[in-house]
Amino acid sequence: MIKFWRCYVCNDIHYGVKPPEICPTCAVKNAYVLISAREAKTICGAPAEADFSKDDFLTAIQKFTEDNEFMVNPDRAKVDLLFDGIFNNERNHGLKYCPCRLMCKELEEDLKIVCPCNFQIHETYKGLDKGECWCGLFIKRPKTSEVNP
Amino acid sequence: MKKHVMFHGRECPHCKAMMPLVDRLEKETGLSIERLEVWHDEKNADLMRSYRPIFTPKCGGQLRVPTFFNTETNDTICGEVEYEKLKEWATK
Ligand code: SF4
């Protein structure tokens, strides 16, 4: 079962079945202790109050794609429209929900549509040369030969 | 609710791309497609959720937009499709 864990040295929070052996923030070994969801919420709530703009989100997802086989769609108008939806959904519904799907009001299910979602399993992505996430925010990186013919 | 319904999201690019096709469909067939936005209207969202057992098998196990729904036959199309497919859904 997925639980919350806290690094006793730097308060890094981990959400998962088991904690990392080495804390990725402070590098201390065997540093995690199981905590309650309430504690995790309080600790995570503090930095969350800081502003996280659309530019911050773009930087975050660009960084996320760097070493992956996919990239952020270069179609800026599409990205802007999706960002409007993602940020409106966070403001109105609490999380960065996918603008091209709908929450079903069951948290476990709804966590599957928080952006970026696990889109590599989508039929619009998996096994396709020009695959993209359901919304088209992420696309498979074109092969180098396609970029420079 | 009308016979033909389109559940859509205001900031969904697929929905945006389908809108001109829906306009064309209405013009060509004289049908009227009821457009229900689901991320900014809780009533519409609840209505869409109430069709979850019908929609999800057609939509990768999830509620996705756009979803085109015929309330009489339960015929459902999910996502961006060619005009002909949309027309077939509306007229059969
Ligand atoms: S389908 Fe694309 S835009 Fe939608 S949540 Fe997944 S990654 Fe984000």
PDB file of C-alpha atoms in Angstrom, chain B:
ATOM      1  CA  MET B   1     -31.278  16.677 -23.092  1.00  0.00           C
ATOM      2  CA  LYS B   2     -31.196  16.497 -26.858  1.00  0.00           C
ATOM      3  CA  LYS B   3     -30.688  13.275 -28.804  1.00  0.00           C
ATOM      4  CA  HIS B   4     -27.147  14.171 -29.834  1.00  0.00           C
ATOM      5  CA  VAL B   5     -24.744  15.408 -27.203  1.00  0.00           C
ATOM      6  CA  MET B   6     -21.104  16.468 -27.277  1.00  0.00           C
ATOM      7  CA  PHE B   7     -19.335  16.518 -23.925  1.00  0.00           C
ATOM      8  CA  HIS B   8     -16.325  18.805 -24.252  1.00  0.00           C
ATOM      9  CA  GLY B   9     -13.724  20.749 -22.307  1.00  0.00           C
ATOM     10  CA  ARG B  10     -13.127  24.438 -22.881  1.00  0.00           C
ATOM     11  CA  GLU B  11      -9.337  24.043 -22.951  1.00  0.00           C
ATOM     12  CA  CYS B  12      -9.172  20.693 -24.748  1.00  0.00           C
ATOM     13  CA  PRO B  13      -7.452  20.958 -28.163  1.00  0.00           C
ATOM     14  CA  HIS B  14      -9.317  17.915 -29.555  1.00  0.00           C
ATOM     15  CA  CYS B  15     -12.625  19.526 -28.652  1.00  0.00           C
ATOM     16  CA  LYS B  16     -11.540  22.788 -30.216  1.00  0.00           C
ATOM     17  CA  ALA B  17     -10.563  20.951 -33.407  1.00  0.00           C
ATOM     18  CA  MET B  18     -13.930  19.166 -33.524  1.00  0.00           C
ATOM     19  CA  MET B  19     -16.078  22.291 -33.109  1.00  0.00           C
ATOM     20  CA  PRO B  20     -15.999  23.370 -36.787  1.00  0.00           C
ATOM     21  CA  LEU B  21     -16.894  19.798 -37.779  1.00  0.00           C
ATOM     22  CA  VAL B  22     -19.862  19.863 -35.426  1.00  0.00           C
ATOM     23  CA  ASP B  23     -20.930  23.218 -36.911  1.00  0.00           C
ATOM     24  CA  ARG B  24     -20.690  21.714 -40.402  1.00  0.00           C
ATOM     25  CA  LEU B  25     -22.635  18.646 -39.323  1.00  0.00           C
ATOM     26  CA  GLU B  26     -25.441  20.794 -37.944  1.00  0.00           C
ATOM     27  CA  LYS B  27     -25.560  22.839 -41.128  1.00  0.00           C
ATOM     28  CA  GLU B  28     -25.489  19.866 -43.483  1.00  0.00           C
ATOM     29  CA  THR B  29     -27.928  17.630 -41.657  1.00  0.00           C
ATOM     30  CA  GLY B  30     -30.162  20.118 -39.868  1.00  0.00           C
ATOM     31  CA  LEU B  31     -29.503  18.214 -36.640  1.00  0.00           C
ATOM     32  CA  SER B  32     -28.758  20.013 -33.436  1.00  0.00           C
ATOM     33  CA  ILE B  33     -25.896  18.817 -31.246  1.00  0.00           C
ATOM     34  CA  GLU B  34     -26.080  19.814 -27.593  1.00  0.00           C
ATOM     35  CA  ARG B  35     -22.636  20.937 -26.420  1.00  0.00           C
ATOM     36  CA  LEU B  36     -22.013  20.392 -22.735  1.00  0.00           C
ATOM     37  CA  GLU B  37     -18.819  21.772 -21.213  1.00  0.00           C
ATOM     38  CA  VAL B  38     -17.607  19.632 -18.318  1.00  0.00           C
ATOM     39  CA  TRP B  39     -14.648  21.324 -16.570  1.00  0.00           C
ATOM     40  CA  HIS B  40     -16.398  24.614 -15.830  1.00  0.00           C
ATOM     41  CA  ASP B  41     -19.906  23.313 -15.241  1.00  0.00           C
ATOM     42  CA  GLU B  42     -20.442  20.817 -12.420  1.00  0.00           C
ATOM     43  CA  LYS B  43     -23.917  19.902 -13.578  1.00  0.00           C
ATOM     44  CA  ASN B  44     -22.604  18.863 -16.968  1.00  0.00           C
ATOM     45  CA  ALA B  45     -19.689  17.069 -15.311  1.00  0.00           C
ATOM     46  CA  ASP B  46     -22.053  15.101 -13.063  1.00  0.00           C
ATOM     47  CA  LEU B  47     -24.177  14.241 -16.066  1.00  0.00           C
ATOM     48  CA  MET B  48     -21.140  12.955 -17.940  1.00  0.00           C
ATOM     49  CA  ARG B  49     -20.044  10.970 -14.881  1.00  0.00           C
ATOM     50  CA  SER B  50     -23.475   9.365 -14.730  1.00  0.00           C
ATOM     51  CA  TYR B  51     -22.727   7.753 -18.119  1.00  0.00           C
ATOM     52  CA  ARG B  52     -19.396   6.359 -16.953  1.00  0.00           C
ATOM     53  CA  PRO B  53     -20.333   2.678 -17.527  1.00  0.00           C
ATOM     54  CA  ILE B  54     -21.295   3.479 -21.132  1.00  0.00           C
ATOM     55  CA  PHE B  55     -18.415   5.821 -21.980  1.00  0.00           C
ATOM     56  CA  THR B  56     -15.356   4.258 -20.379  1.00  0.00           C
ATOM     57  CA  PRO B  57     -15.288   1.032 -22.430  1.00  0.00           C
ATOM     58  CA  LYS B  58     -15.145   3.254 -25.541  1.00  0.00           C
ATOM     59  CA  CYS B  59     -12.608   5.677 -24.106  1.00  0.00           C
ATOM     60  CA  GLY B  60      -9.606   3.721 -22.846  1.00  0.00           C
ATOM     61  CA  GLY B  61     -11.306   2.977 -19.526  1.00  0.00           C
ATOM     62  CA  GLN B  62     -11.665   6.668 -18.663  1.00  0.00           C
ATOM     63  CA  LEU B  63     -13.896   9.667 -19.137  1.00  0.00           C
ATOM     64  CA  ARG B  64     -12.382  11.603 -22.008  1.00  0.00           C
ATOM     65  CA  VAL B  65     -13.397  14.591 -24.058  1.00  0.00           C
ATOM     66  CA  PRO B  66     -14.690  15.093 -26.600  1.00  0.00           C
ATOM     67  CA  THR B  67     -17.291  12.365 -26.192  1.00  0.00           C
ATOM     68  CA  PHE B  68     -20.165  12.262 -28.666  1.00  0.00           C
ATOM     69  CA  PHE B  69     -23.221  10.499 -27.337  1.00  0.00           C
ATOM     70  CA  ASN B  70     -26.525   9.490 -28.880  1.00  0.00           C
ATOM     71  CA  THR B  71     -28.932   9.383 -25.943  1.00  0.00           C
ATOM     72  CA  GLU B  72     -31.379   7.116 -27.774  1.00  0.00           C
ATOM     73  CA  THR B  73     -29.049   4.449 -29.128  1.00  0.00           C
ATOM     74  CA  ASN B  74     -26.153   4.912 -26.634  1.00  0.00           C
ATOM     75  CA  ASP B  75     -23.784   5.163 -29.625  1.00  0.00           C
ATOM     76  CA  THR B  76     -20.610   6.777 -28.345  1.00  0.00           C
ATOM     77  CA  ILE B  77     -17.558   8.210 -30.059  1.00  0.00           C
ATOM     78  CA  CYS B  78     -14.554   9.299 -28.084  1.00  0.00           C
ATOM     79  CA  GLY B  79     -11.875  11.737 -29.238  1.00  0.00           C
ATOM     80  CA  GLU B  80     -11.033  13.514 -32.467  1.00  0.00           C
ATOM     81  CA  VAL B  81     -12.483  11.781 -35.532  1.00  0.00           C
ATOM     82  CA  GLU B  82     -12.927  12.395 -39.252  1.00  0.00           C
ATOM     83  CA  TYR B  83     -16.038  14.254 -40.365  1.00  0.00           C
ATOM     84  CA  GLU B  84     -17.502  11.181 -42.085  1.00  0.00           C
ATOM     85  CA  LYS B  85     -17.330   9.161 -38.894  1.00  0.00           C
ATOM     86  CA  LEU B  86     -19.026  11.934 -36.970  1.00  0.00           C
ATOM     87  CA  LYS B  87     -21.747  12.163 -39.593  1.00  0.00           C
ATOM     88  CA  GLU B  88     -22.297   8.421 -39.506  1.00  0.00           C
ATOM     89  CA  TRP B  89     -22.704   8.589 -35.730  1.00  0.00           C
ATOM     90  CA  ALA B  90     -25.244  11.384 -36.042  1.00  0.00           C
ATOM     91  CA  THR B  91     -27.318  10.065 -38.904  1.00  0.00           C
ATOM     92  CA  LYS B  92     -27.545   6.311 -38.469  1.00  0.00           C
TER      93      LYS B  92
END
